[in-house]
mmCIF file of C-alpha atoms in Angstrom:
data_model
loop_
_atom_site.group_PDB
_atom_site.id
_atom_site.type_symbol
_atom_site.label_atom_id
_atom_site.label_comp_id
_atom_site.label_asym_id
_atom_site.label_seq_id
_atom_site.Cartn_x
_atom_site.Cartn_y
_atom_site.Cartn_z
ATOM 1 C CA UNK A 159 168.864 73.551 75.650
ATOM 2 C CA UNK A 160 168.389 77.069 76.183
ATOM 3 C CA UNK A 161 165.521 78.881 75.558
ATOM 4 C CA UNK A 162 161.856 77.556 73.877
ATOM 5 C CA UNK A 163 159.948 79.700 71.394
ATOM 6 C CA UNK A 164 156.604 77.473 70.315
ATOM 7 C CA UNK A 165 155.295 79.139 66.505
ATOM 8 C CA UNK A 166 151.896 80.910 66.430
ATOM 9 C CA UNK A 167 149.800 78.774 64.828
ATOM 10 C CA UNK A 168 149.833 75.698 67.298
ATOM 11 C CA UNK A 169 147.097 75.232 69.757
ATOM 12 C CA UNK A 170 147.545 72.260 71.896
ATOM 13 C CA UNK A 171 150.738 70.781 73.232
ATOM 14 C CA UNK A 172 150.527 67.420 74.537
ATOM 15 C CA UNK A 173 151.058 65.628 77.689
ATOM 16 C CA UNK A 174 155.099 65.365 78.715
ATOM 17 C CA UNK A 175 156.461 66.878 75.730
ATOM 18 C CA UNK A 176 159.237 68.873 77.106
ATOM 19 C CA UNK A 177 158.815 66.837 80.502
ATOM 20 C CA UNK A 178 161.901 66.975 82.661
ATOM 21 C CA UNK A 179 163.961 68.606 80.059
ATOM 22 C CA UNK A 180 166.034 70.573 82.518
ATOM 23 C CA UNK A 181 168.332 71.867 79.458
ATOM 24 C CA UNK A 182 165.507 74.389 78.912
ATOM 25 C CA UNK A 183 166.706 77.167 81.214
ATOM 26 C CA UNK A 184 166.078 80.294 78.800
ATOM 27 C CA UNK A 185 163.110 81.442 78.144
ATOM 28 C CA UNK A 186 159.313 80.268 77.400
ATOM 29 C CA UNK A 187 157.451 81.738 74.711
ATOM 30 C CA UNK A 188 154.386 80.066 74.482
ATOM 31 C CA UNK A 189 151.778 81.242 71.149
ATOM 32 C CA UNK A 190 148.751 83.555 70.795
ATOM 33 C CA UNK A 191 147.148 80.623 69.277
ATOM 34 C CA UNK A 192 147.847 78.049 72.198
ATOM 35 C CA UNK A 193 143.964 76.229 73.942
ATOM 36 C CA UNK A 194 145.593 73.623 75.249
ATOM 37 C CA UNK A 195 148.091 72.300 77.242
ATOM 38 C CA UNK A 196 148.234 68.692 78.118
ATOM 39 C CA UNK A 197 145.252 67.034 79.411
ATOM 40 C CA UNK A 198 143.279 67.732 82.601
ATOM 41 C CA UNK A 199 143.614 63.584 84.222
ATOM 42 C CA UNK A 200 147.559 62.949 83.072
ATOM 43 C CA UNK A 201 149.270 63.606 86.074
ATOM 44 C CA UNK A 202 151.279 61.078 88.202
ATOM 45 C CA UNK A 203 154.545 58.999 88.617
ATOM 46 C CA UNK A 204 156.154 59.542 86.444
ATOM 47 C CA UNK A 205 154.848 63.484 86.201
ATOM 48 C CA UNK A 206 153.881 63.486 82.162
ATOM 49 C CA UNK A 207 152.810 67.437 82.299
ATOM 50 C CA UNK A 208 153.811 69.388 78.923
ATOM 51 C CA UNK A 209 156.858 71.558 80.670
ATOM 52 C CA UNK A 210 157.146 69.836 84.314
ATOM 53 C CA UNK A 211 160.325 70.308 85.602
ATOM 54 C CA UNK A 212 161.914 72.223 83.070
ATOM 55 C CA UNK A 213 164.008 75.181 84.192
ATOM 56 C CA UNK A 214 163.015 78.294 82.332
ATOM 57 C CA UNK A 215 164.191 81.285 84.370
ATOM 58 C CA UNK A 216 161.633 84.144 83.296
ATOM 59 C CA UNK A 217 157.708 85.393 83.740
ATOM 60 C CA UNK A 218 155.820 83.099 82.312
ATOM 61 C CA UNK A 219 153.254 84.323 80.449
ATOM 62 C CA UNK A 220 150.325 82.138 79.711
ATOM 63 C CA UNK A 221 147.919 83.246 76.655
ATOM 64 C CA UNK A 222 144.546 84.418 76.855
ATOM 65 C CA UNK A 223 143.527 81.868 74.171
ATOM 66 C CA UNK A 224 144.342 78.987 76.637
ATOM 67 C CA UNK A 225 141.382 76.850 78.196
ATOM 68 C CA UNK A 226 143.241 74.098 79.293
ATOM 69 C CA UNK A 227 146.304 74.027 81.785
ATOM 70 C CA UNK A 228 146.522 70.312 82.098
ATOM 71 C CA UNK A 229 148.148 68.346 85.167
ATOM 72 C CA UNK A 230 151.253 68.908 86.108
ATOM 73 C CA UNK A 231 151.596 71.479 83.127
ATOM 74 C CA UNK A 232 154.104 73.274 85.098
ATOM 75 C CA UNK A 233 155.317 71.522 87.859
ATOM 76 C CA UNK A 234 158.070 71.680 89.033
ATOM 77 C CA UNK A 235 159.430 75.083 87.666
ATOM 78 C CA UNK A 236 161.037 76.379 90.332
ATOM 79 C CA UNK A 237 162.613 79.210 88.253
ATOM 80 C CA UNK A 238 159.491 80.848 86.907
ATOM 81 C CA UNK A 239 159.393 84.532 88.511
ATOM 82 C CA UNK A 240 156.751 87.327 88.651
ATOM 83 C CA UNK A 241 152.709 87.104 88.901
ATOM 84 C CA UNK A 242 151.174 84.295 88.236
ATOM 85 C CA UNK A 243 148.362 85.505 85.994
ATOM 86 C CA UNK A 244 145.767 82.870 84.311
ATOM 87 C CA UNK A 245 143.673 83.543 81.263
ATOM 88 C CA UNK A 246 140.118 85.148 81.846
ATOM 89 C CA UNK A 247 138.960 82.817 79.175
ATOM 90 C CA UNK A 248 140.629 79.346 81.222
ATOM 91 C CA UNK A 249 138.032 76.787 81.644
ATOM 92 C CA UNK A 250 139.921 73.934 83.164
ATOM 93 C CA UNK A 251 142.786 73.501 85.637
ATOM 94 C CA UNK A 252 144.852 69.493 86.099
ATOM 95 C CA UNK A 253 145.855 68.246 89.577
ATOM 96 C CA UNK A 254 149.493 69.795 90.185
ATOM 97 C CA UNK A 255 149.292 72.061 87.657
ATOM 98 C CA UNK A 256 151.713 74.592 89.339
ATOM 99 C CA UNK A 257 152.759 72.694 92.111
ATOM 100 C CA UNK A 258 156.231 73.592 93.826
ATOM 101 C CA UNK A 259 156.751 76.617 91.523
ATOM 102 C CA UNK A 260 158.128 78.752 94.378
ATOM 103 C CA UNK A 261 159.143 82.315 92.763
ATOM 104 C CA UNK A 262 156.012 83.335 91.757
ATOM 105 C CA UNK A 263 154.728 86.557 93.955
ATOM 106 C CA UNK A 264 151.152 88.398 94.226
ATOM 107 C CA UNK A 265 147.683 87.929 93.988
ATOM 108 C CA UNK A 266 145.948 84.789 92.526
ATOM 109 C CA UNK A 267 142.960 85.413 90.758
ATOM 110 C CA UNK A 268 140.930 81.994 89.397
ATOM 111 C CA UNK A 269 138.730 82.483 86.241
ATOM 112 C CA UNK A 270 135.041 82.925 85.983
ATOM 113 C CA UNK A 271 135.389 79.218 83.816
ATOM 114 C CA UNK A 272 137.123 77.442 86.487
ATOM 115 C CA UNK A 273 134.631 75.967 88.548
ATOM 116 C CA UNK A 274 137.071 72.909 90.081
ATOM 117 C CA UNK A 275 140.315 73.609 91.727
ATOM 118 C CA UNK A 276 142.171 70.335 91.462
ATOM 119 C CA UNK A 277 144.418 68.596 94.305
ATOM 120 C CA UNK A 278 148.164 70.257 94.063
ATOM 121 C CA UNK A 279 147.285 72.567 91.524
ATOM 122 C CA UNK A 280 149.024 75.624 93.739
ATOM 123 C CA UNK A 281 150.921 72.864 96.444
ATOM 124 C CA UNK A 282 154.149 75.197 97.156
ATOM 125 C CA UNK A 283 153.514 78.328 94.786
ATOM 126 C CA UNK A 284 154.670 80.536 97.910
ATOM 127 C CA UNK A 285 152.818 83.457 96.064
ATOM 128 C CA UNK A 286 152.362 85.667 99.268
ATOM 129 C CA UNK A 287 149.436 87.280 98.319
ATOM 130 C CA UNK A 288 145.372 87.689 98.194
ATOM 131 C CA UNK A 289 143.124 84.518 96.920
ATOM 132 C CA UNK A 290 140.355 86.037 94.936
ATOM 133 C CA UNK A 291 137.830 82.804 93.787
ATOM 134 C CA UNK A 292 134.182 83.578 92.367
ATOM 135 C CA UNK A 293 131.283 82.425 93.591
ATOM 136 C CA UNK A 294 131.171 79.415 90.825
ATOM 137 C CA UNK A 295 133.719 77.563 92.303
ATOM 138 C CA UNK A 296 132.218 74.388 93.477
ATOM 139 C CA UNK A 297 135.178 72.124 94.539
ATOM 140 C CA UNK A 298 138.337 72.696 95.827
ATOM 141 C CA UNK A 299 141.171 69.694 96.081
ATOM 142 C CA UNK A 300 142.903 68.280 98.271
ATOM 143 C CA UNK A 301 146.207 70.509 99.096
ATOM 144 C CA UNK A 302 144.917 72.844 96.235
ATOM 145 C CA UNK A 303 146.430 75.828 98.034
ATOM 146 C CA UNK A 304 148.872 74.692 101.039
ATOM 147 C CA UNK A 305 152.179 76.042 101.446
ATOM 148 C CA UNK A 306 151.211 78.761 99.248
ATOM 149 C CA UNK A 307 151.811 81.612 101.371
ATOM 150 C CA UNK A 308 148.937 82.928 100.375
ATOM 151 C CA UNK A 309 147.362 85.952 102.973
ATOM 152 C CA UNK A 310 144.962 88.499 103.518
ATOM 153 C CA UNK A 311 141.071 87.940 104.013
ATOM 154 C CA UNK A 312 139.885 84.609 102.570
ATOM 155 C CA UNK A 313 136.420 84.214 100.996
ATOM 156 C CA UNK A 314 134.807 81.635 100.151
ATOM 157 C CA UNK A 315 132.339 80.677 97.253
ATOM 158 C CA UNK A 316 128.583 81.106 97.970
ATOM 159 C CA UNK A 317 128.507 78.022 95.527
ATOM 160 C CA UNK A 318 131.433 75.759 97.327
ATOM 161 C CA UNK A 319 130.039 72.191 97.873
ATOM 162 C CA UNK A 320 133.372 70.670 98.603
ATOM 163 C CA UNK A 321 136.834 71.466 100.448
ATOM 164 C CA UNK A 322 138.854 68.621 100.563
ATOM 165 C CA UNK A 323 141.914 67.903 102.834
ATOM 166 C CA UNK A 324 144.641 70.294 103.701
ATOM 167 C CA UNK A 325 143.244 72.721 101.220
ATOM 168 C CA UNK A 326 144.641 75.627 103.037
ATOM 169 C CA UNK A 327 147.359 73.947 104.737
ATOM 170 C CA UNK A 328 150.395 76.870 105.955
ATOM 171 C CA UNK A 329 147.999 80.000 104.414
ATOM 172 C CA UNK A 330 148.157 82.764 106.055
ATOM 173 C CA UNK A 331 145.139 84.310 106.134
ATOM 174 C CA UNK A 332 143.706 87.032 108.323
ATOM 175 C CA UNK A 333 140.487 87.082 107.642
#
């Protein structure tokens, strides 16, 4: 219970191992070291991401050595507060990865390396601000982005092939 400090030196933390522990409602102190977190395909009844549903009430702050945010990662964290801010070095993104984490505020900027926006990866963020996405992004997910609250202009990849279902699904953009 209480609060979860991981040591520097580990770099990948594997699928569901704090899953649903809802005794962890301190804080989340994840290491400089840390590439990976879960895998990109686990994700599914029951959720088996690294910290989903787990209720740490703080920022979270996600390194910049970290290339992998698996699925579900983070689901389910309703008590998560501040920006949501992902590494400029992330490479890959799981389905759900953030889904339903609903105190998070401000802009979302996705990572030059992210060129797939998996289904539910932002389902129910509520963030409330701008979508910035690169030109690289190629595919976005089904319900990668609804009820995010997300606003302002929206623009699109030059390099989108694919928006799937209710990608955008209670936005509100302007633009």
């Amino acid at each position: 219970s209480g609060s979860l400090i991981i040591p520097e030196g580990v770099e990948e933390i594997g699928p569901a191992a704090f899953g649903n522990c809802t005794s962890l409602s301190g804080t989340l102190s994840l290491p400089s070291t840390l590439k990976r977190l879960g895998s990109p395909y686990c994700y599914g009844p029951p959720h088996d991401g690294v910290f989903y549903g787990c209720n740490f009430v703080c920022e979270l702050i996600i390194p910049e050595s970290v290339e992998l945010i698996g699925g579900g990662t983070f689901g389910g964290c309703k008590n998560f507060y501040g920006e949501l801010r992902l590494p400029a070095g992330l490479k890959e993104l799981g389905p759900g990865a953030f889904e339903y984490d609903e105190n998070f505020v401000g802009d979302l900027v996705i990572p030059q390396g992210v060129t797939t926006i998996p289904g539910n990866c932002f389902n129910g963020t509520w963030l409330g601000g701008a979508l910035v996405l690169h030109d690289g992004v190629t595919t976005i997910g089904t319900d990668a982005f609804a009820n995010s609250g997300l606003k302002g202009e929206l623009r699109l990849p030059k390099n989108l092939e694919v928006i799937s279902h209710n990608v955008f699904y209670n936005c509100d953009f302007s633009g």
